[in-house]
PDB file of N, CA and C in Angstrom:
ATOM      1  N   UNK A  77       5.144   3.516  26.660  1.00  0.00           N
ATOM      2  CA  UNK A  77       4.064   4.188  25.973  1.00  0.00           C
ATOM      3  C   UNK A  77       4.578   5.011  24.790  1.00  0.00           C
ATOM      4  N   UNK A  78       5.853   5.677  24.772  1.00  0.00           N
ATOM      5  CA  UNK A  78       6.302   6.459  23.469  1.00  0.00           C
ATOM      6  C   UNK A  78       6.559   5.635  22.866  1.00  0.00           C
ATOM      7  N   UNK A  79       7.289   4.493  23.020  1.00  0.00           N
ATOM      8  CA  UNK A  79       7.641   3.618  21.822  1.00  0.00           C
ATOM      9  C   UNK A  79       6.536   3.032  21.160  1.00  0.00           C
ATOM     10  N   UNK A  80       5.175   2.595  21.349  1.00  0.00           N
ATOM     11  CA  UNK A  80       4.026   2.464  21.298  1.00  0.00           C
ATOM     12  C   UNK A  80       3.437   3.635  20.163  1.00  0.00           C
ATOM     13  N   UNK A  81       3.925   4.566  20.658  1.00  0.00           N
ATOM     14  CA  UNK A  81       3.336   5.763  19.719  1.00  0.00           C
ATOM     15  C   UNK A  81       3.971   5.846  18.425  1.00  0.00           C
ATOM     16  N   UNK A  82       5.237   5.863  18.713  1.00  0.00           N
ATOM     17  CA  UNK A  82       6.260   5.736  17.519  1.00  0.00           C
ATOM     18  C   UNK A  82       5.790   4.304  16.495  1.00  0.00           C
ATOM     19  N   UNK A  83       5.379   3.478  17.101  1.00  0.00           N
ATOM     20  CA  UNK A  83       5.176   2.234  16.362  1.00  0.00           C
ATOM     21  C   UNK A  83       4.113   2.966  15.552  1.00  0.00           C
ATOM     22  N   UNK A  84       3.081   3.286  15.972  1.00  0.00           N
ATOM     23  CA  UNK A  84       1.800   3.733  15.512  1.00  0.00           C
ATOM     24  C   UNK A  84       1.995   4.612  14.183  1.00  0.00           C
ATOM     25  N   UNK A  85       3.030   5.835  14.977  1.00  0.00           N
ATOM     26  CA  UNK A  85       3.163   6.735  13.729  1.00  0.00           C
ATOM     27  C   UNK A  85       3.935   6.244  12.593  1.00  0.00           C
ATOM     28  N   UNK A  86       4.650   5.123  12.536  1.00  0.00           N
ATOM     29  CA  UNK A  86       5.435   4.753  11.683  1.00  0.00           C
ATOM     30  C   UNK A  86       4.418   3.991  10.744  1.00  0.00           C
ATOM     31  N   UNK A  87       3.345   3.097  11.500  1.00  0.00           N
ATOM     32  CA  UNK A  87       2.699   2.520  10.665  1.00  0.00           C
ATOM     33  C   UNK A  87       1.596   3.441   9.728  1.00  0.00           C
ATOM     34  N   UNK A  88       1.351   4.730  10.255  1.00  0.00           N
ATOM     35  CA  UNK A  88      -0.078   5.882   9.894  1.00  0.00           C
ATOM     36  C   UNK A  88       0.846   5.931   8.753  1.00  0.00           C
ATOM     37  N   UNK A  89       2.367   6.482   8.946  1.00  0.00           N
ATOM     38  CA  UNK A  89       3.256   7.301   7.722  1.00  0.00           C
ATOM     39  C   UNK A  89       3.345   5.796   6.472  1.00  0.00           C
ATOM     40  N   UNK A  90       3.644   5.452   6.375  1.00  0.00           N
ATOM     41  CA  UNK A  90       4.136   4.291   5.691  1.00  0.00           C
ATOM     42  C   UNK A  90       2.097   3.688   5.425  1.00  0.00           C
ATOM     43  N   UNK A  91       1.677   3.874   5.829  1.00  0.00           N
ATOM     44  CA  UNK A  91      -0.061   3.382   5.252  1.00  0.00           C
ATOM     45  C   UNK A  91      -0.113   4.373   4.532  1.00  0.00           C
ATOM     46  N   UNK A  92      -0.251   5.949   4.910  1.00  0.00           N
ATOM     47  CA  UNK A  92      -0.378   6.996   3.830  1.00  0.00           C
ATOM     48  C   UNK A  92      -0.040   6.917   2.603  1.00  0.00           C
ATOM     49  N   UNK A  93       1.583   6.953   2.822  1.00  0.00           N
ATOM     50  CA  UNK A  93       2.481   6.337   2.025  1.00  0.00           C
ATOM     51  C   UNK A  93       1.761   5.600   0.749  1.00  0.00           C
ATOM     52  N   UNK A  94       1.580   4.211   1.242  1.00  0.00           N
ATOM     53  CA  UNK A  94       1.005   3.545   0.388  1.00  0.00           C
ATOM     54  C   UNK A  94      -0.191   3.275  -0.639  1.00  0.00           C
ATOM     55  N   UNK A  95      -0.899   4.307   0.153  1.00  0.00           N
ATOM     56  CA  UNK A  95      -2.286   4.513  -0.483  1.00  0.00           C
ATOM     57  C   UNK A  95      -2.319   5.492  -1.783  1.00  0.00           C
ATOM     58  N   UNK A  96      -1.419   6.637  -0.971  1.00  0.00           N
ATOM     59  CA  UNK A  96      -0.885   7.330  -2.467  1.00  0.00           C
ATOM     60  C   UNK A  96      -0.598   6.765  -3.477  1.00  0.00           C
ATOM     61  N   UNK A  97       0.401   6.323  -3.282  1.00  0.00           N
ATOM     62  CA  UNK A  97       1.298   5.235  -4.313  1.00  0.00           C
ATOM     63  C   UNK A  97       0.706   4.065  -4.512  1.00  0.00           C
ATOM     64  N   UNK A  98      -0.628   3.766  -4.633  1.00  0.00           N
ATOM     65  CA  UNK A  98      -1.505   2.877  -4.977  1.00  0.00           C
ATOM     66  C   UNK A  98      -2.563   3.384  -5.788  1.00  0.00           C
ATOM     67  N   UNK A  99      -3.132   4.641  -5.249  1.00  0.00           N
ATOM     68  CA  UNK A  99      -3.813   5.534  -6.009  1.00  0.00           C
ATOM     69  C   UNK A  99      -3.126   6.326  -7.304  1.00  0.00           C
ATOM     70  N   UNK A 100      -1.968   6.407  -7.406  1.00  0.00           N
ATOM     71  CA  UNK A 100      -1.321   6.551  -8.498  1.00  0.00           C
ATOM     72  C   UNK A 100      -1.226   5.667  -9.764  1.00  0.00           C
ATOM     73  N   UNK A 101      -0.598   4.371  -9.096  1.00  0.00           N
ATOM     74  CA  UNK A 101      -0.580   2.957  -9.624  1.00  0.00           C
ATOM     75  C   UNK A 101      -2.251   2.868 -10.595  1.00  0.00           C
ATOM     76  N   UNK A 102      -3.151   3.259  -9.663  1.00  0.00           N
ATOM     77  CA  UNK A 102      -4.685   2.846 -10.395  1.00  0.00           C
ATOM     78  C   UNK A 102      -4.550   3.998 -11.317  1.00  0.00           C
ATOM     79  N   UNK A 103      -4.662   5.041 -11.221  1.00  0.00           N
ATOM     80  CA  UNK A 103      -4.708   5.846 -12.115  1.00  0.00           C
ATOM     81  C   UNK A 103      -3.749   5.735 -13.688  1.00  0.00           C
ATOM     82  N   UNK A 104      -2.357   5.244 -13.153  1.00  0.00           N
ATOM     83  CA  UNK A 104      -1.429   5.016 -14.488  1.00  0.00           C
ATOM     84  C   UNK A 104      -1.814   3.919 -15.159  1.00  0.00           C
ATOM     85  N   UNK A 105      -2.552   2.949 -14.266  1.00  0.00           N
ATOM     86  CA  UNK A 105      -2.967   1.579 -15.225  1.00  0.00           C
ATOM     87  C   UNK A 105      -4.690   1.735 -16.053  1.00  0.00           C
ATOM     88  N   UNK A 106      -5.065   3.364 -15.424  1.00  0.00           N
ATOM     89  CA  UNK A 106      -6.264   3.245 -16.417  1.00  0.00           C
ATOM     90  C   UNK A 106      -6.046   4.263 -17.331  1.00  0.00           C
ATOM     91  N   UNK A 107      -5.038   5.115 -17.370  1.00  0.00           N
ATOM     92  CA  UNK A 107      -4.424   5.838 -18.390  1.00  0.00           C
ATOM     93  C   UNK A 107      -3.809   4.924 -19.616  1.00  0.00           C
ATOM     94  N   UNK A 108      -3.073   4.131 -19.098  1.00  0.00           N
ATOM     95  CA  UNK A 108      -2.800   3.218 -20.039  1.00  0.00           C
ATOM     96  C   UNK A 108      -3.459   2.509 -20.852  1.00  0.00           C
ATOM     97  N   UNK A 109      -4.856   1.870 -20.127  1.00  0.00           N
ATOM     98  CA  UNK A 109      -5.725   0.940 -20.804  1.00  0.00           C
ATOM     99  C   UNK A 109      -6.514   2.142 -21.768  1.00  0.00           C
ATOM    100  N   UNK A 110      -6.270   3.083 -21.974  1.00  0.00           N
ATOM    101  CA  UNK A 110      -7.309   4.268 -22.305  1.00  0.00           C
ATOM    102  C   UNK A 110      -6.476   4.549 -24.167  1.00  0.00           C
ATOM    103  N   UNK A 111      -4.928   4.547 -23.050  1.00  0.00           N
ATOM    104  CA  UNK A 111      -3.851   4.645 -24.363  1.00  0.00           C
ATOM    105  C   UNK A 111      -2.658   4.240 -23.993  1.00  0.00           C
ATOM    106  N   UNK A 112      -2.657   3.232 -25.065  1.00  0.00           N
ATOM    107  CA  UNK A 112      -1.319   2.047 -24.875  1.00  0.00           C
ATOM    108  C   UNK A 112      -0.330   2.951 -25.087  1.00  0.00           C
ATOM    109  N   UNK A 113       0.130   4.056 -25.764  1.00  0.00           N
ATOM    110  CA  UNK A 113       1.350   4.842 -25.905  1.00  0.00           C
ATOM    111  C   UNK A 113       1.776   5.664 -25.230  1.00  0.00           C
ATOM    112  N   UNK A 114       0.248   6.168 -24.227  1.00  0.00           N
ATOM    113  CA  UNK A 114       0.657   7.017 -22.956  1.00  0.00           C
ATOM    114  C   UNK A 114       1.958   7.523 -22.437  1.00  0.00           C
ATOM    115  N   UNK A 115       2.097   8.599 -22.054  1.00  0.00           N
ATOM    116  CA  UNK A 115       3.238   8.735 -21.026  1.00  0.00           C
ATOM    117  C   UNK A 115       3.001   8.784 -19.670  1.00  0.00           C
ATOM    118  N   UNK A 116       3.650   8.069 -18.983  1.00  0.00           N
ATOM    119  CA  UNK A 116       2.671   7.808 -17.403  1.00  0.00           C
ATOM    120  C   UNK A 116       4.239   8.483 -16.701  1.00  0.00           C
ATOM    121  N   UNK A 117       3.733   8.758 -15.424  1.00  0.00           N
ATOM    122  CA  UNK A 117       4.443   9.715 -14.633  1.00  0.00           C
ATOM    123  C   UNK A 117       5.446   8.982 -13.935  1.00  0.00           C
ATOM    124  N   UNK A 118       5.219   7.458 -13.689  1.00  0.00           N
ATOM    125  CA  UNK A 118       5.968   6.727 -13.042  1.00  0.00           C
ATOM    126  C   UNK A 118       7.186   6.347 -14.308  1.00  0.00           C
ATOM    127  N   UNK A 119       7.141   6.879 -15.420  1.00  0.00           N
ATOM    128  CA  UNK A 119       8.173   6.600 -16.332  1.00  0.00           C
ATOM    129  C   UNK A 119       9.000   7.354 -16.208  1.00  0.00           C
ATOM    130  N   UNK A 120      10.283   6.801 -15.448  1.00  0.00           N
ATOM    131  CA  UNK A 120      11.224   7.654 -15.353  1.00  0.00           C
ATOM    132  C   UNK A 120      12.395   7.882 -16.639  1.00  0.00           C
ATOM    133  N   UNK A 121      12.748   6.775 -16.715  1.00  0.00           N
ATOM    134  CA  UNK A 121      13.620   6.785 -17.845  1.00  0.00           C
ATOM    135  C   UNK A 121      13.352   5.583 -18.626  1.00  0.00           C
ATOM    136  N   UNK A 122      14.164   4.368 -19.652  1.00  0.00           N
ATOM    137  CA  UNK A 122      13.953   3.503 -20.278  1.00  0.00           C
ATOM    138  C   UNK A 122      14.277   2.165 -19.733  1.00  0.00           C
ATOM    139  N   UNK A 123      15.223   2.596 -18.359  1.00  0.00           N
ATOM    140  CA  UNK A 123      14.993   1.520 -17.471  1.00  0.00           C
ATOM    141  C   UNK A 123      14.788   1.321 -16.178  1.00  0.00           C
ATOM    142  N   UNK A 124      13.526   2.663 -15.607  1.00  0.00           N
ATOM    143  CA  UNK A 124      13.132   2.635 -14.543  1.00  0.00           C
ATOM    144  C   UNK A 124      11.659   2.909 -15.236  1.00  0.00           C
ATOM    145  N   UNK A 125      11.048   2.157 -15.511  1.00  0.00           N
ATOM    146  CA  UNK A 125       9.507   2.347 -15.816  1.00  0.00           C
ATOM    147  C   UNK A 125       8.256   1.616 -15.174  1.00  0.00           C
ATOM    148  N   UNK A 126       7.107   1.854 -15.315  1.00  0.00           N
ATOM    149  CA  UNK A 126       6.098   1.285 -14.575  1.00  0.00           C
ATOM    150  C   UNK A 126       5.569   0.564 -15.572  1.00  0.00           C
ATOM    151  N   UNK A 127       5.653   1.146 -16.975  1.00  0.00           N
ATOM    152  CA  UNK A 127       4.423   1.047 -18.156  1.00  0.00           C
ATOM    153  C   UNK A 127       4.576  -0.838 -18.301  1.00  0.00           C
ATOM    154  N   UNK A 128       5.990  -1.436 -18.497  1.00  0.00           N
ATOM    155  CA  UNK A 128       6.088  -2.657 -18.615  1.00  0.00           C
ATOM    156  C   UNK A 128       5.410  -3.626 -17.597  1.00  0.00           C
ATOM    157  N   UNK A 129       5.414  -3.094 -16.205  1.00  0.00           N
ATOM    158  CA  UNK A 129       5.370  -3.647 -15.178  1.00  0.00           C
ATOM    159  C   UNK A 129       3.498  -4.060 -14.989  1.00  0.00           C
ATOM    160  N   UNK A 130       2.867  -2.497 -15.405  1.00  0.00           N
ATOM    161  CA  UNK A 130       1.202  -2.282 -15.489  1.00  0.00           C
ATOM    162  C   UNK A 130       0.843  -3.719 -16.236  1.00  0.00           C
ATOM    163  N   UNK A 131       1.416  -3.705 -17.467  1.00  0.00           N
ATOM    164  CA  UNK A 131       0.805  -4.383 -18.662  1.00  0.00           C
ATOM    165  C   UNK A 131       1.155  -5.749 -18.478  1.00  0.00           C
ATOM    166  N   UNK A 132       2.102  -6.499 -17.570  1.00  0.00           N
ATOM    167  CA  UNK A 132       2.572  -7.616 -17.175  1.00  0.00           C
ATOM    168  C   UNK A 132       1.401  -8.517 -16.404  1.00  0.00           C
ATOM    169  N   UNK A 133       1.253  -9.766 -16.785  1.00  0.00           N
ATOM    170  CA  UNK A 133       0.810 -10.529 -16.186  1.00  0.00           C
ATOM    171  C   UNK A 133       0.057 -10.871 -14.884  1.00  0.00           C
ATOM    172  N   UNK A 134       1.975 -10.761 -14.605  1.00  0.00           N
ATOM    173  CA  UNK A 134       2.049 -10.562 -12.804  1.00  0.00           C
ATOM    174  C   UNK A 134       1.001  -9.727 -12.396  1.00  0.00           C
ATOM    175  N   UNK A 135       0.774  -8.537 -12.713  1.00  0.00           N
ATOM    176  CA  UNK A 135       0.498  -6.881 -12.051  1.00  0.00           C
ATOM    177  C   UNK A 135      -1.285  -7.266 -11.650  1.00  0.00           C
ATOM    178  N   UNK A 136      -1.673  -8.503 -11.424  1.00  0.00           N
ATOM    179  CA  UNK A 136      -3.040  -8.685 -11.165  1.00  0.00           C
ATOM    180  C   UNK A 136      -2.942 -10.079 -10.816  1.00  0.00           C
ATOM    181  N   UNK A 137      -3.803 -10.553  -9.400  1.00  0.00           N
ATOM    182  CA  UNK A 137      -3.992 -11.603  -8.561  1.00  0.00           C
ATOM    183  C   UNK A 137      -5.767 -12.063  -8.862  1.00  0.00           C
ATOM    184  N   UNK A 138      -5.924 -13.076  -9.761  1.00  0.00           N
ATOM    185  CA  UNK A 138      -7.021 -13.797  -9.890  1.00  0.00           C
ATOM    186  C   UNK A 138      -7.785 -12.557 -10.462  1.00  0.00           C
ATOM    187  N   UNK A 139      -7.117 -11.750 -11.279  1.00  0.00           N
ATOM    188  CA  UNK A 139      -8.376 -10.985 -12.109  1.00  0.00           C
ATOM    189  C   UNK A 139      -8.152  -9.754 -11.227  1.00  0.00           C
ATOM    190  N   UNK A 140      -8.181  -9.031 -10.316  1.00  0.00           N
ATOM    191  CA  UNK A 140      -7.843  -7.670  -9.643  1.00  0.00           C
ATOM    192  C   UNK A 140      -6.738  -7.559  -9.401  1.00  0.00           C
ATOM    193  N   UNK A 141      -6.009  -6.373 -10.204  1.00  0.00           N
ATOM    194  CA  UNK A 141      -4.993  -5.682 -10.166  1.00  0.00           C
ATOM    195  C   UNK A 141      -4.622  -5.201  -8.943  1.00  0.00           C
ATOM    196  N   UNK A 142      -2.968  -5.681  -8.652  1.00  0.00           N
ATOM    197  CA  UNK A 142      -2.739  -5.708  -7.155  1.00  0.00           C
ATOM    198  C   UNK A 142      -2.707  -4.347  -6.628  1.00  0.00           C
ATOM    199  N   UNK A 143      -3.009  -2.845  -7.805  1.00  0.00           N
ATOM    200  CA  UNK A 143      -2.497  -1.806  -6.720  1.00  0.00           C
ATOM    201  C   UNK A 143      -4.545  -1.788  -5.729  1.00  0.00           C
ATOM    202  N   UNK A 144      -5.055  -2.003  -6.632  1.00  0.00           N
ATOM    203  CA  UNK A 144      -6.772  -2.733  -6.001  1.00  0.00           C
ATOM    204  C   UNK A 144      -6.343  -3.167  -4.703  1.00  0.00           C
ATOM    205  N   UNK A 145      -5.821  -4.221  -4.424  1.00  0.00           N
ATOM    206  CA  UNK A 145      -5.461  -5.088  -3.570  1.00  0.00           C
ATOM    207  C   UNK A 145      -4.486  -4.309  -2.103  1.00  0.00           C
ATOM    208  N   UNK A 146      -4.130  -3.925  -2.962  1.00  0.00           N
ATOM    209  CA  UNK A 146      -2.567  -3.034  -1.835  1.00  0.00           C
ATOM    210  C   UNK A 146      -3.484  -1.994  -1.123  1.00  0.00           C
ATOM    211  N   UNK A 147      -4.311  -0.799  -1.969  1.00  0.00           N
ATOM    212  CA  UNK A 147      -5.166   0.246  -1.582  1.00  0.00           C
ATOM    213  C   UNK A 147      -6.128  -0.042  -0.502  1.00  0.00           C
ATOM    214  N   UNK A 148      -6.987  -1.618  -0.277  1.00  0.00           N
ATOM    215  CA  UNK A 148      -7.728  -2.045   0.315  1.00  0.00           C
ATOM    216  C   UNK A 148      -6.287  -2.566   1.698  1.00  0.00           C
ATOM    217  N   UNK A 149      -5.662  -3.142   1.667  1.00  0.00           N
ATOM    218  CA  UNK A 149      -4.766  -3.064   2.573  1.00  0.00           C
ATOM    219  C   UNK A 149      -4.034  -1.854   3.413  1.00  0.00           C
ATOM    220  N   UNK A 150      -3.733  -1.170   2.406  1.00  0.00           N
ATOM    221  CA  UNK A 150      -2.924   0.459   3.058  1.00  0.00           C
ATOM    222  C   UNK A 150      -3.357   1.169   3.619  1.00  0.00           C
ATOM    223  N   UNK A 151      -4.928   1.062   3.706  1.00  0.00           N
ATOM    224  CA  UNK A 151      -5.771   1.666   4.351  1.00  0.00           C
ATOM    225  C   UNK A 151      -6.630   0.745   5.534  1.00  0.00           C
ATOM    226  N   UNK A 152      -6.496  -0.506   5.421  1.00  0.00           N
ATOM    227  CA  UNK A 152      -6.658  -1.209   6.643  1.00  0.00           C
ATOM    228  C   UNK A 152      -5.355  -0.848   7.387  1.00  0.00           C
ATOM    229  N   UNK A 153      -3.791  -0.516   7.204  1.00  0.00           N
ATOM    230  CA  UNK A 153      -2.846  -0.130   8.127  1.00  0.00           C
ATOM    231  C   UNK A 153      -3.380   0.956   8.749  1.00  0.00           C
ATOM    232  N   UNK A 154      -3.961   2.310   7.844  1.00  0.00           N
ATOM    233  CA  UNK A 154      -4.096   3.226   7.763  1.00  0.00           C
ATOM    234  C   UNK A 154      -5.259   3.611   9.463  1.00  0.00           C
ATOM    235  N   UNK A 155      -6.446   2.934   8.761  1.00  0.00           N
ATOM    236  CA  UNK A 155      -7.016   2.887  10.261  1.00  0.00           C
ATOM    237  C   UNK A 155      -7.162   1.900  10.945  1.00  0.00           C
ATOM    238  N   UNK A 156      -6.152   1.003  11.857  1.00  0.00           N
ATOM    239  CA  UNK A 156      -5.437   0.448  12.674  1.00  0.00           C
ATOM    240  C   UNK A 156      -4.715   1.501  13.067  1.00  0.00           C
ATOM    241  N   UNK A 157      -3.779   2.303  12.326  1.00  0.00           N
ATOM    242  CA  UNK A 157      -2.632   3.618  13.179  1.00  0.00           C
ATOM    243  C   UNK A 157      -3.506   4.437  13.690  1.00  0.00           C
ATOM    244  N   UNK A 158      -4.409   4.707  13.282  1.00  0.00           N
ATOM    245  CA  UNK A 158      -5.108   6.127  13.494  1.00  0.00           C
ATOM    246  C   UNK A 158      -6.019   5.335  15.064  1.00  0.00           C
ATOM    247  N   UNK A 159      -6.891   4.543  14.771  1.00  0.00           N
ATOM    248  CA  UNK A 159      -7.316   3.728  16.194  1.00  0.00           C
ATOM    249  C   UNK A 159      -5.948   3.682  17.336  1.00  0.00           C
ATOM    250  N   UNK A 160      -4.858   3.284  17.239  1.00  0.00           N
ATOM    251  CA  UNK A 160      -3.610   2.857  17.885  1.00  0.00           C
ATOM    252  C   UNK A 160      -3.091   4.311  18.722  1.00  0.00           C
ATOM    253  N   UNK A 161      -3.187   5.514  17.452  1.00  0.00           N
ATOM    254  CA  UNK A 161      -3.092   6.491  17.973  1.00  0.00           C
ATOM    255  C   UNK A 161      -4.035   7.312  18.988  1.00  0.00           C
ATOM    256  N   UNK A 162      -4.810   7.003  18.934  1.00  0.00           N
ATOM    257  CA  UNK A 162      -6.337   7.630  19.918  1.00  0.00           C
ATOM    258  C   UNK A 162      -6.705   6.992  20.656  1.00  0.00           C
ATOM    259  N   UNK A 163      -5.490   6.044  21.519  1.00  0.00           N
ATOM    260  CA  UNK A 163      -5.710   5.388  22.237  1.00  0.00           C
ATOM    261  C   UNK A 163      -6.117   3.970  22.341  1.00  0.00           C
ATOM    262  N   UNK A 164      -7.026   3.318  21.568  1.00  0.00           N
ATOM    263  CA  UNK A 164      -7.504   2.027  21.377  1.00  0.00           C
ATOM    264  C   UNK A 164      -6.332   1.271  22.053  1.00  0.00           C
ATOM    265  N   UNK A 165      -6.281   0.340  22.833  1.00  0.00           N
ATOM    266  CA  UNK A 165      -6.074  -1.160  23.100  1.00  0.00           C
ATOM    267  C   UNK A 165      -5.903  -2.046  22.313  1.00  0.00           C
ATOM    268  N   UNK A 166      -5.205  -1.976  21.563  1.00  0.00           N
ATOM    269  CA  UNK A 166      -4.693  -3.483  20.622  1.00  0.00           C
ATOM    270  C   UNK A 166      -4.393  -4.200  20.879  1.00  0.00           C
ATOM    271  N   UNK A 167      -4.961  -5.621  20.845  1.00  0.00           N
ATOM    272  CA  UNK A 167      -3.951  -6.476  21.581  1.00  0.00           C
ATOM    273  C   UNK A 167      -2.558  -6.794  20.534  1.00  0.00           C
ATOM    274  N   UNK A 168      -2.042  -8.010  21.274  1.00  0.00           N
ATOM    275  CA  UNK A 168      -0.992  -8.324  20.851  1.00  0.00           C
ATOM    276  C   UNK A 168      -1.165  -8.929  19.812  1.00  0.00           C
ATOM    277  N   UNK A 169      -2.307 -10.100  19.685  1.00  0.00           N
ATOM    278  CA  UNK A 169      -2.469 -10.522  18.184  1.00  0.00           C
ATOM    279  C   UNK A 169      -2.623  -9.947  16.739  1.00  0.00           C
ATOM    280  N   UNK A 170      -3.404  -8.804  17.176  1.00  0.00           N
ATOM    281  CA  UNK A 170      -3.710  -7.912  16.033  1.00  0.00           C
ATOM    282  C   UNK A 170      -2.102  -7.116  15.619  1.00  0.00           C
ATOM    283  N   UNK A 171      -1.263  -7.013  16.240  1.00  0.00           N
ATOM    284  CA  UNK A 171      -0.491  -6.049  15.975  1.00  0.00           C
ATOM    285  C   UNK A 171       0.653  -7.384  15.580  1.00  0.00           C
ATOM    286  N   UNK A 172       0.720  -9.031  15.845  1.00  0.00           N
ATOM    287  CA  UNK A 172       1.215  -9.641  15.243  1.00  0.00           C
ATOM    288  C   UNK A 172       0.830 -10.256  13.726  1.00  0.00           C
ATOM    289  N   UNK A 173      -1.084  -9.924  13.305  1.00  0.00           N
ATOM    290  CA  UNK A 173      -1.721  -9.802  12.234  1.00  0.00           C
ATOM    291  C   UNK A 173      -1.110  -9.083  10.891  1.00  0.00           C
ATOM    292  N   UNK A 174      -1.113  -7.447  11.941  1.00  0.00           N
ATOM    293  CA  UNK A 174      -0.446  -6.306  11.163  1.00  0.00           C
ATOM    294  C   UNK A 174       0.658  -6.730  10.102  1.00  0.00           C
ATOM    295  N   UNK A 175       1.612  -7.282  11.881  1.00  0.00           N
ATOM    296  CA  UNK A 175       2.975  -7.479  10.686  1.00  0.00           C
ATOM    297  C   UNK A 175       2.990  -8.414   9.732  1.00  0.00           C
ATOM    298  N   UNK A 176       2.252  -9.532  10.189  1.00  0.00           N
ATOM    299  CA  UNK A 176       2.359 -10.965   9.439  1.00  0.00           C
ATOM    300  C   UNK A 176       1.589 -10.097   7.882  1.00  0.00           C
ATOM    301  N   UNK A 177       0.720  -9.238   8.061  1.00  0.00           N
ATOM    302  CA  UNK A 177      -0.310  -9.066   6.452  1.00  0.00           C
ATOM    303  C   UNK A 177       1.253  -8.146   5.921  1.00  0.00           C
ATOM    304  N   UNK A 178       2.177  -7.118   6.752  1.00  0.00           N
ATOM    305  CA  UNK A 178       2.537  -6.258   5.920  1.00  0.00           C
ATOM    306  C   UNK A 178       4.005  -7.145   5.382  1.00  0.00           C
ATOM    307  N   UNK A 179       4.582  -7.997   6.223  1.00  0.00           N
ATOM    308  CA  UNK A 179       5.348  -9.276   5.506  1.00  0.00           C
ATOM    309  C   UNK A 179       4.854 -10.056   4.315  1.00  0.00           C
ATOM    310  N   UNK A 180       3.820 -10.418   4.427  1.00  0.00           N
ATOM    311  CA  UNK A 180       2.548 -11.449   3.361  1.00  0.00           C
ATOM    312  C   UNK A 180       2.893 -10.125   2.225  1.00  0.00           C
ATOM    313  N   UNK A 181       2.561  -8.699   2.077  1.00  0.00           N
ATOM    314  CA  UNK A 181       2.267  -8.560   0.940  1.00  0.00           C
ATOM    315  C   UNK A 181       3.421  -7.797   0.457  1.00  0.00           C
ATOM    316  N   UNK A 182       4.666  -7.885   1.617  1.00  0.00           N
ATOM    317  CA  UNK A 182       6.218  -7.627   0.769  1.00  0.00           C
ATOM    318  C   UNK A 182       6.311  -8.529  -0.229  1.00  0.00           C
TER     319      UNK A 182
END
């Protein structure tokens, strides 16, 4: 049963995690579209930046921008942990779902 819990809390921390850092992501990519010269916060230096990465191709799946995509996910982890934690019954499939979606969107 603790290891159970630990699973749980690892997945709540790491969903949080992500939602932040998705909600950031949306915010720097509509700062940008607002103003292409922006300075966005995820710019660390000239070769740790986000700004190239926003404006790239890649950075959107069939027209919605993946931090869209990730946010709607990070928060399906998000409450799955929080259910997991308050007891709920998961089965085994769902928690082989979990991993298979959080593998799928490494």
């Amino acid at each position: 049963m603790a290891g159970e819990r630990r699973y749980w809390w690892v997945v709540l921390v790491a969903g949080v995690v992500g939602v932040a850092a998705t909600i950031t992501q949306i915010v720097e990519r509509i700062t940008l579209a607002k103003d292409p010269d922006a300075e966005l916060v995820c710019d660390f230096s000239s070769t740790v930046s986000c700004g190239g990465v926003l404006t790239a191709w890649q950075s959107s799946a069939l027209g919605i921008p993946n931090a869209t995509i990730g946010l709607a996910v990070f928060a399906f982890f998000t409450s799955a942990a929080v259910s997991g934690l308050l007891g709920s019954q998961v089965s085994r499939a769902f928690r082989y779902v979990l991993v298979g979606l959080a593998l799928f969107m490494l």
